[in-house]
mmCIF file of C-alpha atoms and ligand atoms in Angstrom:
data_model
loop_
_atom_site.group_PDB
_atom_site.id
_atom_site.type_symbol
_atom_site.label_atom_id
_atom_site.label_comp_id
_atom_site.label_asym_id
_atom_site.label_seq_id
_atom_site.Cartn_x
_atom_site.Cartn_y
_atom_site.Cartn_z
ATOM 1 C CA MET J 63 0.000 0.000 0.000
ATOM 2 C CA LYS J 64 1.087 3.609 -0.579
ATOM 3 C CA TYR J 65 1.253 5.876 2.450
ATOM 4 C CA GLU J 66 1.074 9.610 2.894
ATOM 5 C CA MET J 67 2.726 11.495 5.724
ATOM 6 C CA VAL J 68 0.840 14.082 7.750
ATOM 7 C CA ILE J 69 2.913 16.633 9.648
ATOM 8 C CA GLY J 70 2.131 19.586 11.911
ATOM 9 C CA LEU J 71 4.809 21.910 13.292
ATOM 10 C CA GLU J 72 5.197 23.835 16.504
ATOM 11 C CA THR J 73 7.973 26.368 15.930
ATOM 12 C CA HIS J 74 9.502 28.286 18.843
ATOM 13 C CA VAL J 75 11.280 31.507 17.975
ATOM 14 C CA GLU J 76 13.387 33.627 20.332
ATOM 15 C CA LEU J 77 12.505 37.291 19.888
ATOM 16 C CA SER J 78 15.101 40.008 19.325
ATOM 17 C CA THR J 79 14.139 42.189 22.291
ATOM 18 C CA GLU J 80 16.464 44.215 24.499
ATOM 19 C CA SER J 81 14.935 42.793 27.664
ATOM 20 C CA LYS J 82 13.210 39.629 28.836
ATOM 21 C CA ILE J 83 9.440 39.109 28.600
ATOM 22 C CA PHE J 84 8.402 40.003 32.192
ATOM 23 C CA CYS J 85 11.410 41.807 33.760
ATOM 24 C CA SER J 86 14.118 44.268 32.757
ATOM 25 C CA CYS J 87 16.985 41.766 32.527
ATOM 26 C CA GLY J 88 18.850 41.755 29.202
ATOM 27 C CA GLY J 89 17.349 39.651 26.401
ATOM 28 C CA HIS J 90 18.683 36.785 24.335
ATOM 29 C CA SER J 91 22.044 38.219 23.307
ATOM 30 C CA ALA J 92 22.886 40.314 26.382
ATOM 31 C CA ALA J 93 24.613 37.678 28.506
ATOM 32 C CA LYS J 94 28.389 37.314 28.591
ATOM 33 C CA GLU J 95 28.808 34.837 31.475
ATOM 34 C CA PRO J 96 26.419 32.195 32.859
ATOM 35 C CA ASN J 97 23.771 33.751 35.134
ATOM 36 C CA ASP J 98 24.703 37.304 34.075
ATOM 37 C CA CYS J 99 21.120 38.300 33.324
ATOM 38 C CA VAL J 100 19.064 37.142 36.281
ATOM 39 C CA CYS J 101 16.882 39.055 38.749
ATOM 40 C CA PRO J 102 14.377 38.169 41.508
ATOM 41 C CA ALA J 103 11.520 38.098 38.962
ATOM 42 C CA CYS J 104 13.015 35.722 36.379
ATOM 43 C CA SER J 105 14.555 33.498 39.048
ATOM 44 C CA GLY J 106 11.162 32.965 40.657
ATOM 45 C CA MET J 107 11.678 34.625 44.039
ATOM 46 C CA PRO J 108 8.551 34.788 46.214
ATOM 47 C CA GLY J 109 6.251 37.766 45.653
ATOM 48 C CA MET J 110 7.698 38.943 42.343
ATOM 49 C CA LEU J 111 5.170 39.990 39.709
ATOM 50 C CA PRO J 112 5.608 39.716 35.940
ATOM 51 C CA VAL J 113 5.368 43.003 33.994
ATOM 52 C CA MET J 114 4.643 42.589 30.291
ATOM 53 C CA ASN J 115 7.280 43.757 27.799
ATOM 54 C CA LYS J 116 5.337 45.822 25.243
ATOM 55 C CA ARG J 117 7.827 45.029 22.477
ATOM 56 C CA VAL J 118 6.988 41.325 22.721
ATOM 57 C CA VAL J 119 3.341 42.065 21.899
ATOM 58 C CA GLU J 120 4.361 44.263 18.976
ATOM 59 C CA LEU J 121 6.623 41.574 17.519
ATOM 60 C CA ALA J 122 4.047 38.802 18.031
ATOM 61 C CA VAL J 123 1.412 40.916 16.251
ATOM 62 C CA THR J 124 3.878 41.639 13.427
ATOM 63 C CA ALA J 125 4.445 37.894 13.011
ATOM 64 C CA GLY J 126 0.673 37.352 12.985
ATOM 65 C CA LEU J 127 0.121 39.956 10.279
ATOM 66 C CA MET J 128 2.899 38.448 8.186
ATOM 67 C CA LEU J 129 1.328 34.997 8.453
ATOM 68 C CA ASN J 130 -2.164 36.277 7.591
ATOM 69 C CA CYS J 131 -3.586 35.656 11.070
ATOM 70 C CA GLU J 132 -6.509 37.183 12.945
ATOM 71 C CA ILE J 133 -5.164 39.424 15.725
ATOM 72 C CA SER J 134 -6.983 38.934 19.017
ATOM 73 C CA ARG J 135 -8.453 41.978 20.770
ATOM 74 C CA TYR J 136 -8.556 39.985 23.981
ATOM 75 C CA THR J 137 -5.613 37.837 24.983
ATOM 76 C CA THR J 138 -4.613 36.097 28.221
ATOM 77 C CA PHE J 139 -1.713 34.196 29.754
ATOM 78 C CA ASP J 140 -1.819 30.847 31.525
ATOM 79 C CA LYS J 141 0.573 29.084 33.865
ATOM 80 C CA LYS J 142 1.768 25.684 32.697
ATOM 81 C CA ASN J 143 3.090 23.671 35.635
ATOM 82 C CA TYR J 144 6.339 21.866 35.003
ATOM 83 C CA TYR J 145 8.795 20.978 37.686
ATOM 84 C CA TYR J 146 12.340 20.853 36.396
ATOM 85 C CA PRO J 147 15.558 22.651 37.430
ATOM 86 C CA ASP J 148 15.675 24.745 34.229
ATOM 87 C CA LEU J 149 12.477 26.506 35.313
ATOM 88 C CA PRO J 150 12.910 28.220 38.695
ATOM 89 C CA CYS J 151 9.196 29.105 39.114
ATOM 90 C CA ALA J 152 8.132 25.486 38.392
ATOM 91 C CA TYR J 153 5.662 26.878 35.865
ATOM 92 C CA GLN J 154 5.980 28.475 32.446
ATOM 93 C CA ILE J 155 3.913 31.541 31.593
ATOM 94 C CA THR J 156 2.375 30.811 28.189
ATOM 95 C CA GLN J 157 -0.922 31.272 26.330
ATOM 96 C CA LEU J 158 -3.416 28.404 26.166
ATOM 97 C CA ASN J 159 -6.970 29.719 25.934
ATOM 98 C CA HIS J 160 -6.723 33.129 24.231
ATOM 99 C CA PRO J 161 -3.567 33.340 22.091
ATOM 100 C CA ILE J 162 -2.543 36.642 20.505
ATOM 101 C CA CYS J 163 -2.963 35.423 16.870
ATOM 102 C CA THR J 164 -5.169 32.729 15.320
ATOM 103 C CA ASP J 165 -6.171 31.278 11.936
ATOM 104 C CA GLY J 166 -3.368 32.249 9.600
ATOM 105 C CA CYS J 167 -1.990 30.717 6.444
ATOM 106 C CA VAL J 168 1.258 30.470 4.454
ATOM 107 C CA SER J 169 1.733 29.111 0.958
ATOM 108 C CA VAL J 170 4.621 26.794 0.128
ATOM 109 C CA LYS J 171 5.802 25.888 -3.335
ATOM 110 C CA THR J 172 7.442 22.466 -3.778
ATOM 111 C CA SER J 173 7.377 19.492 -6.137
ATOM 112 C CA LEU J 174 3.847 18.819 -4.791
ATOM 113 C CA GLY J 175 2.804 22.193 -6.260
ATOM 114 C CA GLU J 176 1.766 25.337 -4.398
ATOM 115 C CA ARG J 177 -0.164 24.497 -1.229
ATOM 116 C CA ASP J 178 -1.512 26.458 1.720
ATOM 117 C CA ILE J 179 -0.364 25.573 5.218
ATOM 118 C CA ARG J 180 -2.851 26.803 7.806
ATOM 119 C CA ILE J 181 -1.585 28.394 11.006
ATOM 120 C CA LYS J 182 -3.679 27.421 14.017
ATOM 121 C CA GLN J 183 -2.256 30.075 16.330
ATOM 122 C CA ILE J 184 0.729 32.094 17.451
ATOM 123 C CA HIS J 185 1.221 32.527 21.157
ATOM 124 C CA MET J 186 3.693 34.343 23.410
ATOM 125 C CA GLU J 187 5.602 32.541 26.137
ATOM 126 C CA GLU J 188 8.823 32.532 28.137
ATOM 127 C CA ASP J 189 11.813 30.311 27.491
ATOM 128 C CA ALA J 190 13.356 28.028 30.131
ATOM 129 C CA GLY J 191 16.930 28.128 31.419
ATOM 130 C CA LYS J 192 19.731 25.910 30.198
ATOM 131 C CA LEU J 193 21.130 22.851 31.959
ATOM 132 C CA VAL J 194 24.758 21.982 31.344
ATOM 133 C CA HIS J 195 25.615 18.390 32.171
ATOM 134 C CA ASP J 196 29.255 17.799 33.028
ATOM 135 C CA ASP J 197 29.977 14.072 32.756
ATOM 136 C CA ALA J 198 33.580 14.470 33.921
ATOM 137 C CA THR J 199 32.514 15.616 37.392
ATOM 138 C CA ASN J 200 29.050 14.031 37.257
ATOM 139 C CA THR J 201 27.337 17.345 37.967
ATOM 140 C CA SER J 202 24.623 19.422 36.314
ATOM 141 C CA LEU J 203 24.914 23.186 36.185
ATOM 142 C CA VAL J 204 22.066 25.629 35.653
ATOM 143 C CA ASP J 205 22.274 28.815 33.599
ATOM 144 C CA TYR J 206 19.246 31.096 34.027
ATOM 145 C CA ASN J 207 20.216 33.657 31.372
ATOM 146 C CA ARG J 208 17.669 32.196 28.947
ATOM 147 C CA THR J 209 14.938 31.923 31.590
ATOM 148 C CA SER J 210 12.104 34.293 30.615
ATOM 149 C CA VAL J 211 13.610 35.248 27.268
ATOM 150 C CA PRO J 212 10.550 35.914 25.064
ATOM 151 C CA LEU J 213 9.413 33.342 22.537
ATOM 152 C CA ILE J 214 6.602 33.114 20.078
ATOM 153 C CA GLU J 215 5.314 29.663 19.229
ATOM 154 C CA ILE J 216 3.847 29.296 15.769
ATOM 155 C CA VAL J 217 1.514 26.280 15.600
ATOM 156 C CA SER J 218 0.528 24.913 12.195
ATOM 157 C CA ARG J 219 -2.391 22.676 11.323
ATOM 158 C CA PRO J 220 -1.385 19.143 10.236
ATOM 159 C CA ASP J 221 -1.155 20.283 6.606
ATOM 160 C CA PHE J 222 2.351 19.228 5.531
ATOM 161 C CA ARG J 223 2.597 16.182 3.246
ATOM 162 C CA SER J 224 6.377 15.910 2.727
ATOM 163 C CA SER J 225 9.629 16.892 4.412
ATOM 164 C CA GLU J 226 10.289 19.148 1.413
ATOM 165 C CA GLU J 227 7.189 21.150 2.354
ATOM 166 C CA VAL J 228 8.350 21.336 5.968
ATOM 167 C CA ILE J 229 11.822 22.625 5.072
ATOM 168 C CA THR J 230 10.456 25.065 2.471
ATOM 169 C CA TYR J 231 8.034 26.466 5.079
ATOM 170 C CA LEU J 232 10.777 26.789 7.713
ATOM 171 C CA LYS J 233 13.128 28.564 5.318
ATOM 172 C CA LYS J 234 10.373 30.982 4.315
ATOM 173 C CA LEU J 235 9.467 31.552 7.951
ATOM 174 C CA LYS J 236 13.089 32.170 8.902
ATOM 175 C CA SER J 237 13.707 34.770 6.200
ATOM 176 C CA SER J 238 10.400 36.548 6.970
ATOM 177 C CA LEU J 239 11.166 36.684 10.700
ATOM 178 C CA GLN J 240 14.649 38.038 10.006
ATOM 179 C CA PHE J 241 13.376 40.584 7.476
ATOM 180 C CA ALA J 242 10.749 41.924 9.900
ATOM 181 C CA GLY J 243 13.262 42.166 12.773
ATOM 182 C CA ILE J 244 11.274 39.698 14.865
ATOM 183 C CA SER J 245 14.188 37.335 15.395
ATOM 184 C CA GLU J 246 17.729 36.979 14.172
ATOM 185 C CA CYS J 247 17.062 33.220 14.068
ATOM 186 C CA GLU J 248 20.680 32.419 14.805
ATOM 187 C CA GLU J 249 21.768 28.929 15.929
ATOM 188 C CA GLY J 250 19.268 27.540 18.433
ATOM 189 C CA ALA J 251 16.933 30.558 18.322
ATOM 190 C CA MET J 252 14.416 28.700 16.150
ATOM 191 C CA ARG J 253 13.401 25.301 17.529
ATOM 192 C CA CYS J 254 10.818 22.922 16.158
ATOM 193 C CA ASP J 255 8.563 20.191 17.477
ATOM 194 C CA VAL J 256 7.565 17.935 14.585
ATOM 195 C CA ASN J 257 4.253 16.053 14.943
ATOM 196 C CA ILE J 258 4.057 13.242 12.441
ATOM 197 C CA SER J 259 1.692 10.452 11.459
ATOM 198 C CA VAL J 260 1.081 8.413 8.315
ATOM 199 C CA ARG J 261 -2.061 7.134 6.636
ATOM 200 C CA PRO J 262 -2.929 5.114 3.522
ATOM 201 C CA GLU J 263 -3.040 7.411 0.496
ATOM 202 C CA GLY J 264 -6.602 8.592 -0.109
ATOM 203 C CA SER J 265 -7.653 8.075 3.515
ATOM 204 C CA GLU J 266 -9.411 10.996 5.227
ATOM 205 C CA GLU J 267 -8.609 9.878 8.767
ATOM 206 C CA PHE J 268 -5.476 10.822 10.683
ATOM 207 C CA GLY J 269 -3.148 8.180 12.080
ATOM 208 C CA VAL J 270 -1.597 8.075 15.548
ATOM 209 C CA ARG J 271 1.012 10.801 15.830
ATOM 210 C CA THR J 272 4.364 11.103 17.525
ATOM 211 C CA GLU J 273 5.935 14.406 18.528
ATOM 212 C CA ILE J 274 9.681 14.817 18.029
ATOM 213 C CA LYS J 275 10.727 17.740 20.166
ATOM 214 C CA ASN J 276 13.233 20.534 20.191
ATOM 215 C CA MET J 277 15.118 20.302 16.897
ATOM 216 C CA SER J 278 17.054 23.282 15.632
ATOM 217 C CA SER J 279 18.611 22.221 12.330
ATOM 218 C CA PHE J 280 16.902 21.594 9.002
ATOM 219 C CA GLU J 281 19.085 18.526 8.509
ATOM 220 C CA ALA J 282 18.020 16.999 11.845
ATOM 221 C CA ILE J 283 14.368 17.696 11.054
ATOM 222 C CA GLU J 284 14.634 16.046 7.643
ATOM 223 C CA LYS J 285 16.353 12.961 9.112
ATOM 224 C CA ALA J 286 13.815 12.681 11.933
ATOM 225 C CA ILE J 287 10.918 12.822 9.472
ATOM 226 C CA ARG J 288 12.478 10.147 7.267
ATOM 227 C CA TYR J 289 13.143 7.826 10.204
ATOM 228 C CA GLU J 290 9.850 8.328 11.982
ATOM 229 C CA SER J 291 7.619 8.059 8.906
ATOM 230 C CA GLN J 292 9.318 4.771 7.975
ATOM 231 C CA ARG J 293 8.874 3.455 11.535
ATOM 232 C CA HIS J 294 5.142 4.266 11.340
ATOM 233 C CA ILE J 295 4.751 2.624 7.942
ATOM 234 C CA ASP J 296 6.568 -0.525 9.130
ATOM 235 C CA ALA J 297 4.451 -0.648 12.257
ATOM 236 C CA ILE J 298 1.248 -0.558 10.220
ATOM 237 C CA GLU J 299 2.368 -2.637 7.256
ATOM 238 C CA PHE J 300 4.226 -5.422 9.120
ATOM 239 C CA GLU J 301 2.618 -5.028 12.559
ATOM 240 C CA THR J 302 6.087 -4.762 14.100
ATOM 241 C CA GLU J 303 4.774 -2.695 17.007
ATOM 242 C CA GLU J 304 1.667 -0.891 18.143
ATOM 243 C CA LEU J 305 1.814 2.853 17.539
ATOM 244 C CA VAL J 306 0.949 5.036 20.525
ATOM 245 C CA GLN J 307 0.813 8.807 20.796
ATOM 246 C CA GLU J 308 4.065 9.795 22.441
HETATM 247 P P1 LIG O 477 -1.948 19.316 21.582
HETATM 248 O O1 LIG O 477 -2.984 20.249 22.142
HETATM 249 O O2 LIG O 477 -2.052 17.906 22.068
HETATM 250 O O3 LIG O 477 -0.543 19.862 21.580
HETATM 251 P P2 LIG O 477 -2.600 20.208 18.916
HETATM 252 O O4 LIG O 477 -3.926 19.932 18.315
HETATM 253 O O5 LIG O 477 -2.294 21.590 19.364
HETATM 254 O O6 LIG O 477 -2.358 19.135 20.052
HETATM 255 O O7 LIG O 477 -1.518 19.763 17.892
HETATM 256 C C1 LIG O 477 -0.166 19.933 18.097
HETATM 257 C C2 LIG O 477 0.497 19.815 16.736
HETATM 258 O O8 LIG O 477 0.291 18.505 16.223
HETATM 259 C C3 LIG O 477 -0.088 20.767 15.712
HETATM 260 O O9 LIG O 477 0.976 21.332 14.968
HETATM 261 C C4 LIG O 477 -0.955 19.874 14.832
HETATM 262 O O10 LIG O 477 -0.992 20.338 13.504
HETATM 263 C C5 LIG O 477 -0.227 18.549 14.904
HETATM 264 N N1 LIG O 477 -1.058 17.367 14.717
HETATM 265 C C6 LIG O 477 -2.265 17.092 15.292
HETATM 266 N N2 LIG O 477 -2.728 15.892 14.913
HETATM 267 C C7 LIG O 477 -1.805 15.358 14.074
HETATM 268 C C8 LIG O 477 -1.697 14.107 13.355
HETATM 269 N N3 LIG O 477 -2.608 13.147 13.425
HETATM 270 N N4 LIG O 477 -0.589 13.926 12.590
HETATM 271 C C9 LIG O 477 0.371 14.860 12.527
HETATM 272 N N5 LIG O 477 0.332 16.028 13.179
HETATM 273 C C10 LIG O 477 -0.734 16.285 13.946
HETATM 274 MG MG1 LIG O 478 3.801 20.731 21.871
HETATM 275 ZN ZN1 LIG O 479 15.009 39.143 35.297
#
């Protein structure tokens, strides 16, 4: 049987702002040494209140306009609990229920022709810190410079049908974001979660998906798609394993 891949992307982009999203610490390129740019607010000290960085809203709206989105007149933040040493508050401030931009679309031109990729939403959120694992001394170090650096997350609908479409979309996104001054998109500043499933060609139903998280190179994304789509096809075709959402 012939199979078709179905892919949806969640793309995290670090914004080029002078300060962090909820405090006045320096933004993504300000730090010189580990833990240079940390204050009571972004290190989660008791009683500290987040104060919204206006520039983050402006850049998120710019991204939304570029991607043909609706811009929300009413937008809210939510706390996403997650206990891990890279997140000193033990929650991430993000947008779940009322994101800043919704219902956009981007066209991509590949060997499959010119197709529209729908954007489900763009939301604003804060980044986590960075853990550095030192095997030589068997220790883990924490760098909070990236904690609370502003991100936008651009969520697509599951509209991609090939890795060529994915890479074409990401390249277009990257050059648009750079052109509009939203992000410099340097190494590691654009990170992707790839959601992938396969289905028999002609089928209307979606298969079980897996999410491959936190990839920052086009090459890695392409390899992951190739590997994972083949694993899904084998699982269905030869019943080698049962696919679960993971
Ligand atoms: P969740 O709320 O569980 O994160 P979403 O509906 O927001 O799920 O989807 C997350 C991402 O997964 C989106 O980019 C979406 O396009 C993609 N996605 C959803 N279902 C599938 C599927 N069956 N195959 C591939 N990608 C999918
Ligand atoms: Mg996700
Ligand atoms: Zn701070």
